[in-house]
Coordinates of C-alpha atoms in Angstrom, one line a residue:
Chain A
X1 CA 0.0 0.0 0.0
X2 CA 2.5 2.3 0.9
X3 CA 4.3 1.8 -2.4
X4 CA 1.3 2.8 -4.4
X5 CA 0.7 5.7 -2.4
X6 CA 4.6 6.9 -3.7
X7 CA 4.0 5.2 -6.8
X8 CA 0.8 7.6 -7.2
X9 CA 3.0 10.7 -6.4
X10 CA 5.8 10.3 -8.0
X11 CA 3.8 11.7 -11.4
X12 CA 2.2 14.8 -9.5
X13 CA 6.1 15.7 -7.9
X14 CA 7.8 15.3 -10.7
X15 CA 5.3 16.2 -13.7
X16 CA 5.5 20.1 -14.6
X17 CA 2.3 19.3 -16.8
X18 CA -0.4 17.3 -14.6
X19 CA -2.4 15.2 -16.6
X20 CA -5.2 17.2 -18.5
X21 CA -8.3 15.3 -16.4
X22 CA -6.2 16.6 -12.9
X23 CA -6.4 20.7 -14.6
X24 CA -10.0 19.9 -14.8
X25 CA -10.3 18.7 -11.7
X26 CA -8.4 21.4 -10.7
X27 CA -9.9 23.9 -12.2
X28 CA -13.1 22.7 -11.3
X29 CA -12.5 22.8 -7.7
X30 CA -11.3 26.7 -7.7
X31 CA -14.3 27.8 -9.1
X32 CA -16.9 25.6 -7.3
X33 CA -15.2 27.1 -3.9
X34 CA -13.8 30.8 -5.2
X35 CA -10.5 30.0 -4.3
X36 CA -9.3 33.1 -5.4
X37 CA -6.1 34.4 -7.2
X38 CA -3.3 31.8 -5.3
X39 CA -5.1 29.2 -7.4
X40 CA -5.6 31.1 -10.8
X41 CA -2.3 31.8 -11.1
X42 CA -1.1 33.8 -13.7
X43 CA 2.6 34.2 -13.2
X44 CA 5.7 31.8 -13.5
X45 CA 6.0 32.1 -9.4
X46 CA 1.9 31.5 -8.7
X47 CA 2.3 28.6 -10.7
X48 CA 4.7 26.9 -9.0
X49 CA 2.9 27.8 -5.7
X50 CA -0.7 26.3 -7.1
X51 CA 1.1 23.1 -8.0
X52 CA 2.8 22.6 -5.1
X53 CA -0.7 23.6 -3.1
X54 CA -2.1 21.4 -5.0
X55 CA -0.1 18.1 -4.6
X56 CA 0.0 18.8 -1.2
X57 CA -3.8 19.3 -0.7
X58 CA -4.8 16.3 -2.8
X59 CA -1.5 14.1 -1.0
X60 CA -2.8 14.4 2.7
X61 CA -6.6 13.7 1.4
X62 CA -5.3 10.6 0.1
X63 CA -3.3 9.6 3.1
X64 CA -6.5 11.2 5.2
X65 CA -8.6 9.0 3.5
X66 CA -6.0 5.7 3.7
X67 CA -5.9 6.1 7.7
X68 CA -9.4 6.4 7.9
X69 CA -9.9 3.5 5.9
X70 CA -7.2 1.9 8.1
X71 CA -9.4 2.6 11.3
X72 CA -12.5 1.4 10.0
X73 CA -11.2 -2.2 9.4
X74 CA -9.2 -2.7 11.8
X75 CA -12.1 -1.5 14.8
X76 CA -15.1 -2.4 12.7
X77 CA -14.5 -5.3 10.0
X78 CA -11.6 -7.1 11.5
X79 CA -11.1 -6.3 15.1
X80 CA -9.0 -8.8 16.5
X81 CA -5.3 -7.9 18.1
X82 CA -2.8 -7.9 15.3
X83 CA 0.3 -10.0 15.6
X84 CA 3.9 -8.3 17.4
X85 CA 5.4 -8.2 13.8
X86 CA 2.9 -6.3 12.6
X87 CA 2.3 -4.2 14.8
X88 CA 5.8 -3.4 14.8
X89 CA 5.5 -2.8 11.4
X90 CA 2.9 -0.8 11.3
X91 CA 3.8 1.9 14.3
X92 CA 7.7 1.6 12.5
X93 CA 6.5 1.6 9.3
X94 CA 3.9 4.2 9.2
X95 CA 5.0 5.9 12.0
X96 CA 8.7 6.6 11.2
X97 CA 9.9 5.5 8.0
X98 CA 6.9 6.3 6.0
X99 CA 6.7 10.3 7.2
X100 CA 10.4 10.7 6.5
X101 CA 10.6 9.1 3.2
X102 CA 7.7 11.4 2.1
X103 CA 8.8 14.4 4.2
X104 CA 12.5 14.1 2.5
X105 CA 10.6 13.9 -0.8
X106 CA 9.0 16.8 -0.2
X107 CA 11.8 18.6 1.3
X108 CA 14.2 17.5 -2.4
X109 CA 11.2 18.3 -4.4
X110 CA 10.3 22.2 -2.8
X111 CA 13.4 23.2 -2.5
X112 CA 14.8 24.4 -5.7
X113 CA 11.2 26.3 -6.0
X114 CA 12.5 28.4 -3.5
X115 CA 15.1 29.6 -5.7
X116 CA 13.3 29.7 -8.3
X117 CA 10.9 31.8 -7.1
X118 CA 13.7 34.4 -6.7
X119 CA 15.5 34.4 -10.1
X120 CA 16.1 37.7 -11.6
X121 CA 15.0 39.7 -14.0
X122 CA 15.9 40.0 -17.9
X123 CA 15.0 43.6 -19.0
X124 CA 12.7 45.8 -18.0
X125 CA 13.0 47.0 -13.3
X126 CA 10.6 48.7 -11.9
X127 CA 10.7 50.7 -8.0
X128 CA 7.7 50.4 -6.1
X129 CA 7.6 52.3 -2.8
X130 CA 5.3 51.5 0.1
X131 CA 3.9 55.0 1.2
X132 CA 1.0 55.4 3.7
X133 CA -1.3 53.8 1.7
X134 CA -0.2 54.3 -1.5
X135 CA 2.3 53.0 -3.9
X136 CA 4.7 55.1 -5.7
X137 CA 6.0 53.3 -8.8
X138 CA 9.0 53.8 -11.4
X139 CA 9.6 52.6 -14.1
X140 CA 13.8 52.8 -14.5
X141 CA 15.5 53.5 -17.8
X142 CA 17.5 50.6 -18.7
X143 CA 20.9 52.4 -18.5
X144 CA 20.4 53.5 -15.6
X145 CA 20.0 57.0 -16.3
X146 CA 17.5 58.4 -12.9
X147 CA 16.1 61.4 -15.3
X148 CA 14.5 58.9 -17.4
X149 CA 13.2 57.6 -14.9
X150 CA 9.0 57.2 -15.6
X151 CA 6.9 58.3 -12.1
X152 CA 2.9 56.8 -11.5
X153 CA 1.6 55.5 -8.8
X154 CA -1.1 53.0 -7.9
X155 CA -1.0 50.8 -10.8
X156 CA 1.9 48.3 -12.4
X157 CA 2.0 47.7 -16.0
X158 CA 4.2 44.6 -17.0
X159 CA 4.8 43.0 -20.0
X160 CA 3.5 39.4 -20.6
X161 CA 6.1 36.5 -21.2
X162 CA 9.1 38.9 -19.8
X163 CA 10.7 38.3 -16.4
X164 CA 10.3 42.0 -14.8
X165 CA 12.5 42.8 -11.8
X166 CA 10.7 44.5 -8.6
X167 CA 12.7 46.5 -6.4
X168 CA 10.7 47.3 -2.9
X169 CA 11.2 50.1 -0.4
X170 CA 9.1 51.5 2.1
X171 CA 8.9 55.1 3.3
X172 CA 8.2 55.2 6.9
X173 CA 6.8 51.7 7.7
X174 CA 7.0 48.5 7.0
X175 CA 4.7 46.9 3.6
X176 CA 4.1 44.1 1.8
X177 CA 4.2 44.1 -2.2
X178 CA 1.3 40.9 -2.9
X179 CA -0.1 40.6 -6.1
X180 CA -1.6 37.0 -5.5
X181 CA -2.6 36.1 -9.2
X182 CA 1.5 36.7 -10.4
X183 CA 3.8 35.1 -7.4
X184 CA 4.1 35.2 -3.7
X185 CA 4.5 38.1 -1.5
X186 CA 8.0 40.2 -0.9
X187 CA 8.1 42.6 2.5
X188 CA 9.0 46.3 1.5
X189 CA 11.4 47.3 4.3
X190 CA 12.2 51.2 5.2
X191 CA 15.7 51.7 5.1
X192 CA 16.5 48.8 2.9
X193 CA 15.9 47.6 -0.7
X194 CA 14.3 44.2 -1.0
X195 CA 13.7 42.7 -4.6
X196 CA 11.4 39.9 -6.7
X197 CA 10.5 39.2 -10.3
X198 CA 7.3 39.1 -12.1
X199 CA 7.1 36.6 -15.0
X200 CA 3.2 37.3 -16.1
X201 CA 2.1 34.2 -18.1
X202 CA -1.8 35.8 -19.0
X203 CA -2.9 39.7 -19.9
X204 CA -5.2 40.6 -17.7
X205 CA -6.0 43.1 -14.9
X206 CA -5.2 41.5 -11.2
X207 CA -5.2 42.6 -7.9
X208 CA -2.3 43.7 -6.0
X209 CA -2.5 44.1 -2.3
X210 CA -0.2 45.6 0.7
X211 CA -0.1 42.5 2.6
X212 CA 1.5 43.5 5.6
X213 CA -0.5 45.5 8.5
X214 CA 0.7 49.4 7.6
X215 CA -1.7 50.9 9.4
X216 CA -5.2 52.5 9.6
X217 CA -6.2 52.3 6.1
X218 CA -3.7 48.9 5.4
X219 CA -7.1 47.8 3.9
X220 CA -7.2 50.2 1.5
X221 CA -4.0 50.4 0.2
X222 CA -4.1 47.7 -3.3
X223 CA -3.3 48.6 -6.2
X224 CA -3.9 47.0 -9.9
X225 CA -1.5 45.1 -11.9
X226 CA -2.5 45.4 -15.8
X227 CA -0.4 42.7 -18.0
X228 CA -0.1 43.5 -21.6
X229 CA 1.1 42.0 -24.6
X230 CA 4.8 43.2 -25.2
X231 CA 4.2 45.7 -28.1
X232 CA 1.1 47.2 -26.2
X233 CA 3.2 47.6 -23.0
X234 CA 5.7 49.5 -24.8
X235 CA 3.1 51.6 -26.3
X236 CA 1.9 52.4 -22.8
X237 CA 5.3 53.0 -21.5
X238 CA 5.7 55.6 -24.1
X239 CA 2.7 57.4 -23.7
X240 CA 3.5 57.3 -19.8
X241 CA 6.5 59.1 -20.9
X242 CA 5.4 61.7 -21.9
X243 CA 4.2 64.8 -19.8
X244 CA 0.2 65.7 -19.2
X245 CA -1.8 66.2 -21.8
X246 CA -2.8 70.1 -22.2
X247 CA -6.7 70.8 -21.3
X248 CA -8.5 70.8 -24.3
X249 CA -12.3 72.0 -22.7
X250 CA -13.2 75.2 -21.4
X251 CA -13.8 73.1 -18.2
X252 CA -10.7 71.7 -18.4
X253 CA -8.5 74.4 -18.1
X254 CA -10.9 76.0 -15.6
X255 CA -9.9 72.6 -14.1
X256 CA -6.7 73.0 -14.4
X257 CA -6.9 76.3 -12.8
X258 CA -8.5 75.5 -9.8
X259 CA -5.7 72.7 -9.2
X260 CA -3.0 75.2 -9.5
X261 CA -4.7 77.8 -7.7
X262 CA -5.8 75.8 -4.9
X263 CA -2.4 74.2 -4.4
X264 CA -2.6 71.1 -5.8
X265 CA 1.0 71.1 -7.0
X266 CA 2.4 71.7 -3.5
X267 CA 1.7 68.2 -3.2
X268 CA 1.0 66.0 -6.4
X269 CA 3.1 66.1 -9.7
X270 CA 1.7 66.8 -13.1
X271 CA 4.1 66.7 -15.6
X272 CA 4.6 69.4 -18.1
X273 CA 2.8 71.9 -15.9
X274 CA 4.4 73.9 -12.6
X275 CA 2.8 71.1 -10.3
X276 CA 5.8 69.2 -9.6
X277 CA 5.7 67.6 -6.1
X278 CA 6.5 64.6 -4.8
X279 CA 4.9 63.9 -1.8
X280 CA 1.6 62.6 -2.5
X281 CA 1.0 59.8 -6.0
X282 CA 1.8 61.7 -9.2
X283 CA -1.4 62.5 -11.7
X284 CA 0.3 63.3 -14.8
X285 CA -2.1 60.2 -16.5
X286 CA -4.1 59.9 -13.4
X287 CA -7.8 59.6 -16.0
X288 CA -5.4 56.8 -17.4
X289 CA -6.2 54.9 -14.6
X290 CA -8.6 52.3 -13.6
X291 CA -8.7 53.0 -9.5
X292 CA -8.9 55.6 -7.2
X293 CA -7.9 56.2 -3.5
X294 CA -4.7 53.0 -4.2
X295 CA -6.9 50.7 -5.6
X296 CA -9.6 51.4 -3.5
X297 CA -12.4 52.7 -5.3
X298 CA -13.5 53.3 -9.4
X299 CA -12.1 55.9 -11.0
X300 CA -14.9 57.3 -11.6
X301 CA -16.9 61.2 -11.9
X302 CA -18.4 60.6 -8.2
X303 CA -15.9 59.3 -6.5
X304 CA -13.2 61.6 -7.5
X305 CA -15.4 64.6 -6.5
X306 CA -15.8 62.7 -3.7
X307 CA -12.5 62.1 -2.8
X308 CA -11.3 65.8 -3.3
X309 CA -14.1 67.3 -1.1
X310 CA -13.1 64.7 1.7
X311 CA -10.4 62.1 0.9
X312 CA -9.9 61.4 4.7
X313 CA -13.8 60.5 5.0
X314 CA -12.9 57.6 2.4
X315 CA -9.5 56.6 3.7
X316 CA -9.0 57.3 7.3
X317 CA -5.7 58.7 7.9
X318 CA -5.0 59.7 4.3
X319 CA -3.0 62.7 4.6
X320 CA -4.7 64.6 1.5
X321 CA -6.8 67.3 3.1
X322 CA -10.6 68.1 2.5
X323 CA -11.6 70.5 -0.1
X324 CA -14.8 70.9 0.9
X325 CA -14.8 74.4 0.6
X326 CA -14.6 74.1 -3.5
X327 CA -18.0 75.4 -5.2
X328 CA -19.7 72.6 -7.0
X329 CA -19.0 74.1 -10.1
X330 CA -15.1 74.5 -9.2
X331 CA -15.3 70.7 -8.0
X332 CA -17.0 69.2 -11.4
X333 CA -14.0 71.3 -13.2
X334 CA -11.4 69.5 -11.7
X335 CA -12.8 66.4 -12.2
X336 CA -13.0 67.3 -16.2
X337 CA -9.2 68.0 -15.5
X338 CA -8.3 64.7 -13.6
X339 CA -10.5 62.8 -16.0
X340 CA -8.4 64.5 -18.9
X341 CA -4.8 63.5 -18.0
X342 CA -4.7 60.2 -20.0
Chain B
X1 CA 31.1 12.8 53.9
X2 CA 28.8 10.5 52.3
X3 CA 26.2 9.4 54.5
X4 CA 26.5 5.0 53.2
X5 CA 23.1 5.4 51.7
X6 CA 24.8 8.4 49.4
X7 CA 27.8 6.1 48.5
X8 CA 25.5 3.3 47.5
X9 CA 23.5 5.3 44.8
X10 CA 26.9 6.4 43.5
X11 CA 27.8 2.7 42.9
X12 CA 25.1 2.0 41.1
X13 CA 24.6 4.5 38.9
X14 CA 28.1 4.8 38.2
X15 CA 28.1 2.2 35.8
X16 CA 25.5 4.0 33.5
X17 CA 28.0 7.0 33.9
X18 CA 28.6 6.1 29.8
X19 CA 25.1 5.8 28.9
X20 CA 24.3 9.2 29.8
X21 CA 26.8 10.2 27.3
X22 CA 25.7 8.0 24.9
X23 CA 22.2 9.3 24.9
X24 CA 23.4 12.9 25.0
X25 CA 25.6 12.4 22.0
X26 CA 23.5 12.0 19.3
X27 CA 21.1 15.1 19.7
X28 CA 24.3 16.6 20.6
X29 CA 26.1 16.3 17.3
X30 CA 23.1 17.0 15.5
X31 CA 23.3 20.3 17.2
X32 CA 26.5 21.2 16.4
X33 CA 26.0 20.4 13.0
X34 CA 23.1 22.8 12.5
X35 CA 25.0 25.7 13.9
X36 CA 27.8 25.1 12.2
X37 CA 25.9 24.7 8.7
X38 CA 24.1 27.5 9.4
X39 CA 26.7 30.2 10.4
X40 CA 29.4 28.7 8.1
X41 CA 26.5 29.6 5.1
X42 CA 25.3 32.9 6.6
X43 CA 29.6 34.4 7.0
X44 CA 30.5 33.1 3.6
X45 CA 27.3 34.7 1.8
X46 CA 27.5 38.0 4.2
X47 CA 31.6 37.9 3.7
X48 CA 33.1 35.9 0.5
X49 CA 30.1 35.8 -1.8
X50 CA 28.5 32.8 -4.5
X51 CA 31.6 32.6 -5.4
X52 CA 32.7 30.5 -2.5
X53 CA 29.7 28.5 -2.7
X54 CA 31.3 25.1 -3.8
X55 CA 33.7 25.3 -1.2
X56 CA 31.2 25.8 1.5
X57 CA 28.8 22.7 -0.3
X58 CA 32.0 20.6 -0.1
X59 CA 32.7 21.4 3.9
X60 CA 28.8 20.9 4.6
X61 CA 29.0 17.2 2.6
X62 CA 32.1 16.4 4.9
X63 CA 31.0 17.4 8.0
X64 CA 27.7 15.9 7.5
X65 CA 29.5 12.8 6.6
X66 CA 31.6 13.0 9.7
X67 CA 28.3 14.1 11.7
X68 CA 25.9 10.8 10.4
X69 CA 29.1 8.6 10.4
X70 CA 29.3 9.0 14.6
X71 CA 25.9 9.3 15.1
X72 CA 25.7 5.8 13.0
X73 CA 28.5 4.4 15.7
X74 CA 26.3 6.1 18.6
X75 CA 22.9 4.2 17.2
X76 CA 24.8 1.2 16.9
X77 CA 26.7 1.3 20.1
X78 CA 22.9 2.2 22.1
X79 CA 21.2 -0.7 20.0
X80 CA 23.9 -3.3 21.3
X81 CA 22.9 -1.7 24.6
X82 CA 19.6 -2.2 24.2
X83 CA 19.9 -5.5 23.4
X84 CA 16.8 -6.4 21.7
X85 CA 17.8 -9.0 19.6
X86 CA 18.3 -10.8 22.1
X87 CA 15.5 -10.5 24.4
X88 CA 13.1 -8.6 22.1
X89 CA 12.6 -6.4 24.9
X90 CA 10.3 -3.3 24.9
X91 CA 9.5 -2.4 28.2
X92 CA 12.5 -1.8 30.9
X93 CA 10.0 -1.1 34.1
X94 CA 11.9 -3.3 36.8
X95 CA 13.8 -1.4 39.1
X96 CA 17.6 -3.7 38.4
X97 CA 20.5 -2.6 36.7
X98 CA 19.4 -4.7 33.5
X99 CA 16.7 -2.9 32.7
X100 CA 18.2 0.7 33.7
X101 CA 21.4 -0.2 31.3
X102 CA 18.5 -1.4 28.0
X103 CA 16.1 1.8 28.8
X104 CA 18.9 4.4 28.6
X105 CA 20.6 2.2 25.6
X106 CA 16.8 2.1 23.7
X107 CA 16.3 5.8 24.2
X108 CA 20.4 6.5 23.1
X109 CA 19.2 4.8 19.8
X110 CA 15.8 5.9 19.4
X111 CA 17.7 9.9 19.7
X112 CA 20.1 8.5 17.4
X113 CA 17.8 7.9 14.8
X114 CA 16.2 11.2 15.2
X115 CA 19.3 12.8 15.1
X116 CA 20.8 11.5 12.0
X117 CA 17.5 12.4 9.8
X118 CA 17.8 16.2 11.4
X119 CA 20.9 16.0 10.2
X120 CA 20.7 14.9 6.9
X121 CA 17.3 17.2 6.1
X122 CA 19.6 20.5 7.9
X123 CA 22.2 19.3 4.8
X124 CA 19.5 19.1 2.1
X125 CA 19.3 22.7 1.4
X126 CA 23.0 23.0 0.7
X127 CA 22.9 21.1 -1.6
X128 CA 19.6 21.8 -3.5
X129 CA 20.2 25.7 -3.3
X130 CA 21.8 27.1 -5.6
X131 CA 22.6 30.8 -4.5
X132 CA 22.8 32.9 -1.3
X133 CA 19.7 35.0 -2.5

């Protein structure tokens, strides 16, 4: 028995493809119970980690089911004392040599994944930093040159099929960069630089998380993770590039106005106009963008009135004050403008 | 000065004076093992770099060749003490210096065993890890 239960393994630990009836199975089981992103992975690293949850699920409700099975004979169908020899065998067998042949073949098999799950990246790195509860994120120039250096915040574009390199600070506490549906999580540390890689195997928009406690609005502080096909992403790199576009509306450049005059600028960047601060997530293609608030809430007309009349109201402890002060009229203008910056 | 009753107890436990090492051994060497692994790895990535990293495998396989070779003399050594094939003897209850002498050799061998798979799984990541990252 115990050889068939290795014998039945040996497949799952060593296959890289499962057979196609266990995907289904598979497959089947993550939608019937919403498993969630872990187990609809769509990155080299998530991959490894749903295989490996997998085997491990399915291999202890195998052996489960085996020492259930066990008990039921040997109390209700056979219950009779066993014999010294096997009863030696058994509480050796099964007790000892049985856990640390499959332990050690668990322990060969996971560890090169650990590795692997840290390999580095092949062209394009990108610097996220933690903030309170926001992400800032830059997209380096690959010779290394900082003034090429592309600034957004709250949203990571990555190229599918390319192994992108992370590189994670933190501002003033301690984060965690977690995009579930690409590869497991990697702490952002103040005072240090900590690093992963993103190998995206599906387009798609997924959600990244902070997934370490940060603080009053840790809940709030996501982010989305938009994976495109190579020539689109560096179509959208270039556009990212370049600086805001002008208003084209009369309501936009009242818009405009308003954010410049109400001093807007003193803390958010928009490039190509005098707002140039960094201290709160830059908006040079903030309308480009599919959340609000770090990933919090649509980007959408009412919400970003919303948010600029009373920010804190929606994310306690956000440090963006309330314009609630702003006519209506003033209010809709700037969103025209925000809306604008594609 | 003993009291008599003092100098009896010393007489008859002096004879399992070697048994308590032998039991302590095992664990022991295990022990050492782990630490040194574990800061010999942790100096030469901090210090000397992947670089050094074959050098460093090579010193974990001999030490953990040297480690599971005495704990293997240690498990064999306790199991002679224990005696089973012999008696086939589980239980060591009675209060005589027979059964003192097989308990403490059947628990030497039973921490012998242990020890040598914590050994071996300690020296499993060296070799299945590539880098110091």
């Amino acid at each position: 028995m115990r050889a068939a239960v290795v014998a039945a393994l040996l497949p799952w630990l060593s296959a890289c493809s499962a057979p196609s009836y266990l995907g289904e199975f598979t497959e089947g089981v993550t939608a019937l119970f919403d498993l969630g992103d872990v187990m609809r992975p769509a990155g080299r690293e998530a991959e490894q980690i749903a295989q490996l949850a997998w085997v491990l699920f399915i291999g202890a409700a195998i052996l489960w089911l085996l020492v259930m099975a066990l008990f039921v004979y040997i109390t209700k169908q056979n219950p009779r004392p066993l014999s010294r020899r096997w009863a030696e065998a058994l509480i050796i067998g099964g007790g000892g040599i049985f856990p640390v042949i499959v332990l050690g073949i668990l322990l060969v098999w996971t560890l090169p994944l650990m590795p692997a799950q840290r390999m580095p990246g092949d062209g394009l790195t990108i610097r996220v930093t933690g903030k309170q509860w926001w992400w800032k994120v830059e997209y380096l120039d690959a010779n290394g040159d900082e003034a090429n250096t592309v600034v957004s915040a709250n949203e990571i574009r990555l190229p599918k099929g390319r192994r992108t390199e992370i590189v994670l600070a933190a501002d003033r506490v301690i984060h965690s960069f977690w995009i579930p549906a690409l590869a497991g999580k990697t702490d952002m540390i103040p005072g240090q630089t900590t690093r992963m890689a993103l190998e995206p195997t599906k387009t798609g928009t997924f959600r990244g998380v902070c997934a370490e406690f940060c603080g009053e609005s840790h809940a709030l502080m996501a982010f989305d993770a938009v994976v495109l096909e190579e020539p689109a992403f560096k179509a959208w790199l270039a556009a990212e590039r370049e600086p805001a576009d002008a208003p084209r509306t009369a309501a936009e450049r009242r818009g405009a106005e308003v954010f410049l005059t109400q001093g807007c600028g003193a803390c958010h960047a928009v490039r190509g106009t005098p707002a140039q601060a960094q201290i709160g997530p830059d908006l040079t293609h903030f309308g480009s963008r599919l959340t609000l608030g770090a990933g919090s809430f649509d980007n959408r007309s009412a919400e970003r009135q919303s948010w600029v009349a009373h920010a804190a109201a929606m994310k306690p402890g956000a440090r963006m004050p309330a314009y609630a002060s702003l006519s209506d009229e003033d209010l809709a203008a700037l969103d025209r403008y925000l809306e604008g910056l594609k | 000065m003993n009291s008599p009753q003092q100098d009896e107890e010393r007489r008859t436990f002096r004879e399992e004076a070697s048994s308590l090492w032998l039991i302590t051994l095992g664990p022991a060497l295990w022990a050492v093992h782990f630490t040194v692994v574990y800061a010999a790895t942790a100096v030469v990535c901090a210090k000397l770099g992947t670089a050094y990293l074959p050098y460093l495998r090579l010193g974990i396989a001999a030490l953990t060749l040297i480690a599971v070779g005495a704990i293997a003399v240690i498990a064999w050594r306790s199991w002679r003490q224990w005696n089973y094939m012999t008696n086939q003897e589980y239980s060591h209850g009675q209060p005589t210096g027979e059964h003192r002498h097989e308990f403490l050799g059947h628990a030497a061998f039973l921490l012998a065993v242990l020890a040598a798979i914590a050994t071996l799984y300690t020296a499993l990541p060296a070799v299945f890890i590539a880098g110091c990252g």
